[in-house]
Amino acid sequence: MSYETIIVETHGAVGLVRLDRPKALNALSRQLVTELNAALDAFEADAAIGAIVLTGSEKAFAAGADIREMQPLSYVDLIENDFVAAWERLAAVRKPVIAAVSGFALGGGCELALMCDIVIAADSAKFGQPEVTLGLMPGAGGTQRLARAVGKAKTMDMVLTGRLVDAAEAERIGLVSRVVPAAELMDTALAVAAKVAGLARSSALLAKEAVNRAFETPLAEGIRGERRLFHSLFATEDAREGMAAFLEKRAPAFRNR
Ligand code: HXC
C-alpha cells in the first residue's frame, strides 16, 4: 500500500512507521491518522512482525493535531465524526509499540507518544500539551494518560500553562522510558524493538495487556488478572523452552507456540 503522509518499513521482525509531513512538523491530519491506522492494522495482522516503532523526523515527532484542518470545524462536525476516536487505534494495538521521539511532541503528538508502550526520547525532545494556548484542551488522552503517567502536579502544570518539558525533565517525571543522544535514537529504538520482537509472542502480548490493565482496574482485580495471564503462559511451548534454555545455559529458540 502506498502512503503520502507516513513512511513504512520493516527491519526484520520490527515494523517501522515514520510520520512524514515535514512541512507541517508532522501535524496529525485526518489523512495521516487514517494512514497510520492502516499501517498499524497491517503490522498487527502480519505474523512476521513482533514489535512496532513509531517515529517522526529529527525536528518533530508530531506538533499536534492539524490546526489548519481543525480551525473551521464546528461542534456538530466533531460530534458527527466523533473526532479523535480514530486516534485510539494506536492504544488498541496488541503488539508492543516503541515511540522514538525527537524534537517536538506537542498536543496530539505528546498524546500519541503516551499511547506507546516504551518511549525513547532523543535529548532534543520536547513534550507539551499547549492546547490551552489555542482556546482548546487536550482531547486524545492528554488529561488522562498523562495524569496517570506523571501525576497531577506535573499534568496540571503542562496542561494549564502549555509549558514545554525537555527530555531530561520528561525522563525524571516518568513521561519517557529512556533518553539517548539524538544521533543514537533510531539505533536504540530499533534495537529495543528487535529485542521485544524476539521474545515469545504470547508472553510479550500478555505482559503488555497486563501492564495496561493497571491503568484501568482496581489493584486486587489487576493482580488477579495478572495471575491468570501468568498461569496461561504455562500452556505455551515457548515458556517450557525459555525455562529449559535457562537451565541448559543456552539461548532459547522460541517458535511462538
Ligand atoms: C498545523 C502546523 C502545526 C500544527 C506546526 N505547523 N504545527 N500546522 N498544525 N499543529 C506548521 C506551521 O504552521 C508552519 O507552517 C510549519 O508547520 C512550521 O512551523 P513553525 O511554527 O514555523 O516552526 P517553529 O517556529 O520551529 O515552531 C515549532 C512549534 C510551532 C513550536 C512546534 O509550530 C507550534 O507551536 N506548533 C503548534 C503546536 C500546538 O499548538 N499543538 C497542539 C495542537 S492542538 P507554514 O505553512 O507557516 O510554514 C492538538 C489537539 C489534540 O494537538 C487533541 C486531539 C485531536
Short mmCIF file of C-alpha atoms and ligand atoms in Angstrom, two decimals:
data_model
loop_
_atom_site.label_atom_id
_atom_site.label_comp_id
_atom_site.label_asym_id
_atom_site.label_seq_id
_atom_site.Cartn_x
_atom_site.Cartn_y
_atom_site.Cartn_z
CA MET A 1 0.00 0.00 0.00
CA SER A 2 1.34 3.45 -0.82
CA TYR A 3 1.09 6.28 1.68
CA GLU A 4 1.53 10.03 1.37
CA THR A 5 1.96 11.12 4.97
CA ILE A 6 3.85 8.24 6.52
CA ILE A 7 6.77 6.02 5.53
CA VAL A 8 6.54 2.35 6.38
CA GLU A 9 9.48 -0.03 6.57
CA THR A 10 10.25 -3.39 8.07
CA HIS A 11 13.51 -4.17 9.81
CA GLY A 12 13.48 -7.91 10.38
CA ALA A 13 10.64 -8.58 12.81
CA VAL A 14 10.19 -4.86 13.55
CA GLY A 15 7.66 -2.69 11.72
CA LEU A 16 8.60 0.98 11.48
CA VAL A 17 6.16 3.84 10.90
CA ARG A 18 7.71 7.24 10.30
CA LEU A 19 5.32 10.22 10.34
CA ASP A 20 6.19 12.25 7.28
CA ARG A 21 4.61 15.66 6.80
CA PRO A 22 7.83 17.68 7.14
CA LYS A 23 6.31 20.99 6.03
CA ALA A 24 3.76 20.86 8.85
CA LEU A 25 6.04 19.33 11.51
CA ASN A 26 4.06 16.10 11.20
CA ALA A 27 0.79 17.73 12.23
CA LEU A 28 -1.72 14.93 12.62
CA SER A 29 -4.16 15.45 9.78
CA ARG A 30 -7.12 13.20 9.16
CA GLN A 31 -5.23 11.61 6.25
CA LEU A 32 -2.17 10.95 8.42
CA VAL A 33 -4.22 9.29 11.14
CA THR A 34 -6.06 7.17 8.55
CA GLU A 35 -2.76 6.07 7.02
CA LEU A 36 -1.19 5.43 10.42
CA ASN A 37 -4.14 3.23 11.35
CA ALA A 38 -3.88 1.28 8.08
CA ALA A 39 -0.18 0.68 8.72
CA LEU A 40 -0.89 -0.44 12.29
CA ASP A 41 -3.62 -2.80 11.06
CA ALA A 42 -1.17 -4.31 8.56
CA PHE A 43 1.57 -4.82 11.16
CA GLU A 44 -0.90 -6.30 13.65
CA ALA A 45 -2.05 -8.79 11.02
CA ASP A 46 1.49 -9.72 9.92
CA ALA A 47 2.71 -12.71 11.93
CA ALA A 48 6.31 -11.90 10.98
CA ILE A 49 6.14 -8.61 12.91
CA GLY A 50 6.71 -8.76 16.66
CA ALA A 51 7.03 -5.07 17.59
CA ILE A 52 6.40 -1.67 16.05
CA VAL A 53 8.43 1.55 16.18
CA LEU A 54 6.64 4.87 15.72
CA THR A 55 8.79 7.88 14.95
CA GLY A 56 8.80 11.27 13.27
CA SER A 57 11.58 13.49 11.99
CA GLU A 58 14.58 14.97 13.76
CA LYS A 59 12.69 18.25 14.25
CA ALA A 60 9.29 16.86 15.19
CA PHE A 61 7.75 13.63 16.35
CA ALA A 62 4.46 15.46 15.79
CA ALA A 63 3.43 19.06 16.54
CA GLY A 64 -0.12 18.03 17.37
CA ALA A 65 -3.43 17.83 15.61
CA ASP A 66 -3.52 19.77 12.33
CA ILE A 67 -4.64 23.21 13.46
CA ARG A 68 -5.33 24.34 9.87
CA GLU A 69 -7.70 21.42 9.41
CA MET A 70 -9.37 21.82 12.83
CA GLN A 71 -9.90 25.58 12.79
CA PRO A 72 -13.01 25.59 10.54
CA LEU A 73 -14.67 22.59 12.20
CA SER A 74 -17.92 23.11 14.06
CA TYR A 75 -19.13 21.39 17.17
CA VAL A 76 -21.56 19.39 15.02
CA ASP A 77 -18.71 18.29 12.72
CA LEU A 78 -16.81 16.95 15.70
CA ILE A 79 -19.82 15.19 17.19
CA GLU A 80 -20.88 13.65 13.88
CA ASN A 81 -17.42 12.33 13.11
CA ASP A 82 -16.60 11.53 16.74
CA PHE A 83 -13.39 13.47 16.16
CA VAL A 84 -10.31 11.91 17.72
CA ALA A 85 -11.93 8.48 18.18
CA ALA A 86 -9.80 7.18 15.28
CA TRP A 87 -6.64 8.11 17.18
CA GLU A 88 -7.38 5.43 19.74
CA ARG A 89 -6.36 2.73 17.22
CA LEU A 90 -2.76 3.11 18.38
CA ALA A 91 -3.74 2.50 22.00
CA ALA A 92 -5.52 -0.71 20.96
CA VAL A 93 -2.50 -2.25 19.20
CA ARG A 94 -1.67 -5.53 20.92
CA LYS A 95 1.93 -5.83 19.77
CA PRO A 96 4.42 -3.72 21.72
CA VAL A 97 4.89 -0.23 20.27
CA ILE A 98 8.06 1.77 20.86
CA ALA A 99 7.94 5.53 20.29
CA ALA A 100 11.20 7.11 19.13
CA VAL A 101 10.75 10.81 19.85
CA SER A 102 12.99 13.55 18.51
CA GLY A 103 12.10 17.25 18.55
CA PHE A 104 8.56 18.40 19.26
CA ALA A 105 5.93 16.04 20.66
CA LEU A 106 3.16 18.53 21.30
CA GLY A 107 -0.57 18.25 21.89
CA GLY A 108 -1.79 15.23 19.96
CA GLY A 109 1.86 14.33 19.32
CA CYS A 110 2.51 14.00 23.04
CA GLU A 111 -0.75 12.08 23.34
CA LEU A 112 0.34 9.61 20.63
CA ALA A 113 3.62 9.05 22.47
CA LEU A 114 1.63 8.38 25.65
CA MET A 115 -0.28 5.62 23.83
CA CYS A 116 3.00 3.82 23.08
CA ASP A 117 4.47 1.24 25.44
CA ILE A 118 8.09 2.31 25.63
CA VAL A 119 9.02 5.92 24.85
CA ILE A 120 12.63 6.53 23.87
CA ALA A 121 13.46 10.21 23.60
CA ALA A 122 16.35 11.97 21.92
CA ASP A 123 17.99 14.52 24.19
CA SER A 124 16.50 17.13 21.84
CA ALA A 125 12.91 16.06 22.50
CA LYS A 126 10.34 18.50 23.85
CA PHE A 127 6.98 17.43 25.17
CA GLY A 128 3.98 19.63 25.81
CA GLN A 129 0.22 19.98 25.91
CA PRO A 130 -0.18 23.52 24.55
CA GLU A 131 -3.85 23.18 23.54
CA VAL A 132 -4.99 25.77 26.10
CA THR A 133 -2.99 28.40 24.25
CA LEU A 134 -5.36 27.78 21.31
CA GLY A 135 -8.50 28.06 23.43
CA LEU A 136 -8.74 24.28 23.48
CA MET A 137 -7.70 21.49 25.80
CA PRO A 138 -6.14 18.05 25.25
CA GLY A 139 -8.57 15.69 23.54
CA ALA A 140 -6.72 12.44 22.91
CA GLY A 141 -5.77 11.38 26.41
CA GLY A 142 -3.59 14.31 27.49
CA THR A 143 -5.54 14.87 30.68
CA GLN A 144 -5.97 11.15 31.39
CA ARG A 145 -2.94 9.16 30.24
CA LEU A 146 -0.60 11.99 31.19
CA ALA A 147 -2.08 12.25 34.69
CA ARG A 148 -1.72 8.50 35.16
CA ALA A 149 1.85 8.61 33.84
CA VAL A 150 3.25 11.61 35.71
CA GLY A 151 0.67 12.53 38.37
CA LYS A 152 -1.49 15.58 38.96
CA ALA A 153 1.13 18.21 39.75
CA LYS A 154 3.08 17.90 36.51
CA THR A 155 -0.02 17.27 34.41
CA MET A 156 -1.74 20.42 35.66
CA ASP A 157 1.45 22.38 35.08
CA MET A 158 1.72 21.14 31.49
CA VAL A 159 -1.97 21.25 30.62
CA LEU A 160 -2.80 24.64 32.19
CA THR A 161 0.33 26.53 31.15
CA GLY A 162 1.30 24.73 27.94
CA ARG A 163 4.89 24.72 29.20
CA LEU A 164 7.24 22.51 27.20
CA VAL A 165 9.15 19.86 29.11
CA ASP A 166 12.60 18.91 27.87
CA ALA A 167 13.85 15.34 27.58
CA ALA A 168 15.67 15.34 30.93
CA GLU A 169 12.59 16.53 32.81
CA ALA A 170 10.38 14.13 30.83
CA GLU A 171 12.54 11.23 31.98
CA ARG A 172 12.61 12.49 35.58
CA ILE A 173 8.82 12.66 35.80
CA GLY A 174 8.20 9.32 34.12
CA LEU A 175 6.87 10.57 30.81
CA VAL A 176 9.56 8.71 28.87
CA SER A 177 11.39 5.44 29.41
CA ARG A 178 14.89 6.46 28.32
CA VAL A 179 16.76 9.44 26.92
CA VAL A 180 19.58 8.90 24.43
CA PRO A 181 21.79 11.22 22.36
CA ALA A 182 19.85 12.30 19.27
CA ALA A 183 22.31 10.53 16.95
CA GLU A 184 21.58 7.21 18.67
CA LEU A 185 17.79 7.47 18.74
CA MET A 186 16.84 5.21 15.85
CA ASP A 187 19.51 2.59 16.50
CA THR A 188 18.41 2.38 20.13
CA ALA A 189 14.71 2.24 19.32
CA LEU A 190 15.19 -0.43 16.65
CA ALA A 191 17.43 -2.46 18.97
CA VAL A 192 14.87 -2.30 21.78
CA ALA A 193 12.09 -3.23 19.35
CA ALA A 194 14.14 -6.12 17.93
CA LYS A 195 14.70 -7.44 21.43
CA VAL A 196 10.98 -7.29 22.20
CA ALA A 197 10.12 -8.80 18.80
CA GLY A 198 12.44 -11.73 19.60
CA LEU A 199 10.51 -12.69 22.74
CA ALA A 200 7.92 -15.42 22.76
CA ARG A 201 4.98 -13.58 21.17
CA SER A 202 2.40 -14.71 23.74
CA SER A 203 4.47 -13.51 26.68
CA ALA A 204 5.02 -10.10 25.08
CA LEU A 205 1.35 -9.63 24.17
CA LEU A 206 0.05 -10.75 27.56
CA ALA A 207 2.66 -8.80 29.52
CA LYS A 208 1.64 -5.63 27.65
CA GLU A 209 -2.03 -6.38 28.26
CA ALA A 210 -1.40 -6.92 31.97
CA VAL A 211 0.54 -3.67 32.44
CA ASN A 212 -2.15 -1.70 30.63
CA ARG A 213 -4.75 -3.22 32.92
CA ALA A 214 -3.01 -1.48 35.82
CA PHE A 215 -4.38 1.79 34.45
CA GLU A 216 -7.93 0.57 34.19
CA THR A 217 -8.75 -1.69 37.13
CA PRO A 218 -8.62 -1.67 40.92
CA LEU A 219 -5.43 -3.27 42.27
CA ALA A 220 -6.97 -6.53 43.52
CA GLU A 221 -8.64 -7.17 40.17
CA GLY A 222 -5.45 -6.29 38.31
CA ILE A 223 -3.42 -8.69 40.44
CA ARG A 224 -5.97 -11.46 39.90
CA GLY A 225 -5.94 -10.86 36.16
CA GLU A 226 -2.15 -10.83 36.09
CA ARG A 227 -2.02 -14.15 37.92
CA ARG A 228 -4.38 -15.80 35.43
CA LEU A 229 -2.40 -14.47 32.46
CA PHE A 230 0.79 -15.72 34.12
CA HIS A 231 -0.81 -19.16 34.57
CA SER A 232 -1.90 -19.19 30.93
CA LEU A 233 1.68 -18.88 29.67
CA PHE A 234 2.38 -22.33 31.13
CA ALA A 235 0.18 -23.66 28.34
CA THR A 236 2.74 -22.48 25.77
CA GLU A 237 5.68 -24.49 24.43
CA ASP A 238 7.72 -21.30 24.46
CA ALA A 239 7.55 -20.95 28.25
CA ARG A 240 8.78 -24.54 28.59
CA GLU A 241 11.54 -23.77 26.10
CA GLY A 242 12.50 -20.47 27.77
CA MET A 243 12.93 -22.04 31.18
CA ALA A 244 14.71 -25.12 29.79
CA ALA A 245 17.10 -22.89 27.85
CA PHE A 246 17.98 -21.01 31.02
CA LEU A 247 18.70 -24.23 32.88
CA GLU A 248 20.74 -25.61 29.98
CA LYS A 249 22.69 -22.33 29.71
CA ARG A 250 21.75 -21.73 26.06
CA ALA A 251 19.71 -19.19 24.11
CA PRO A 252 16.01 -20.02 23.83
CA ALA A 253 14.56 -20.91 20.44
CA PHE A 254 11.05 -19.50 20.61
CA ARG A 255 8.59 -20.73 17.99
CA ASN A 256 5.52 -18.74 19.00
CA ARG A 257 3.69 -21.83 20.14
C1 HXC B 1 -0.79 22.63 11.55
C2 HXC B 1 1.38 23.19 12.00
C3 HXC B 1 1.27 22.68 13.31
C4 HXC B 1 0.03 22.12 13.71
C5 HXC B 1 3.26 23.43 13.04
N1 HXC B 1 2.64 23.64 11.88
N2 HXC B 1 2.47 22.86 13.93
N3 HXC B 1 0.36 23.15 11.14
N4 HXC B 1 -0.97 22.12 12.80
N5 HXC B 1 -0.17 21.58 14.90
C6 HXC B 1 3.16 24.25 10.67
C7 HXC B 1 3.29 25.75 10.81
O1 HXC B 1 2.06 26.38 10.57
C8 HXC B 1 4.31 26.05 9.77
O2 HXC B 1 3.68 26.07 8.50
C9 HXC B 1 5.23 24.83 9.79
O3 HXC B 1 4.48 23.81 10.43
C10 HXC B 1 6.47 25.08 10.63
O4 HXC B 1 6.07 25.55 11.90
P1 HXC B 1 6.70 26.87 12.57
O5 HXC B 1 5.74 27.31 13.60
O6 HXC B 1 7.09 27.85 11.53
O7 HXC B 1 8.02 26.25 13.23
P2 HXC B 1 8.78 26.76 14.54
O8 HXC B 1 8.85 28.26 14.58
O9 HXC B 1 10.03 25.97 14.59
O10 HXC B 1 7.84 26.33 15.76
C11 HXC B 1 7.62 24.95 16.02
C12 HXC B 1 6.42 24.79 17.03
C13 HXC B 1 5.18 25.53 16.46
C14 HXC B 1 6.80 25.36 18.39
C15 HXC B 1 6.18 23.30 17.15
O11 HXC B 1 4.99 25.12 15.10
C16 HXC B 1 3.93 25.27 17.23
O12 HXC B 1 3.71 25.84 18.28
N6 HXC B 1 3.03 24.45 16.65
C17 HXC B 1 1.72 24.21 17.21
C18 HXC B 1 1.82 23.32 18.41
C19 HXC B 1 0.44 23.10 19.04
O13 HXC B 1 -0.22 24.06 19.47
N7 HXC B 1 -0.01 21.85 19.07
C20 HXC B 1 -1.29 21.48 19.62
C21 HXC B 1 -2.29 21.38 18.50
S1 HXC B 1 -3.90 21.01 19.14
P3 HXC B 1 3.92 27.24 7.43
O14 HXC B 1 2.94 26.91 6.34
O15 HXC B 1 3.65 28.51 8.13
O16 HXC B 1 5.36 27.07 7.04
C22 HXC B 1 -3.89 19.38 19.41
C23 HXC B 1 -5.16 18.84 19.94
C24 HXC B 1 -5.07 17.36 20.15
O17 HXC B 1 -2.94 18.71 19.22
C25 HXC B 1 -6.37 16.86 20.64
C26 HXC B 1 -6.89 15.71 19.90
C27 HXC B 1 -7.14 15.97 18.48
#
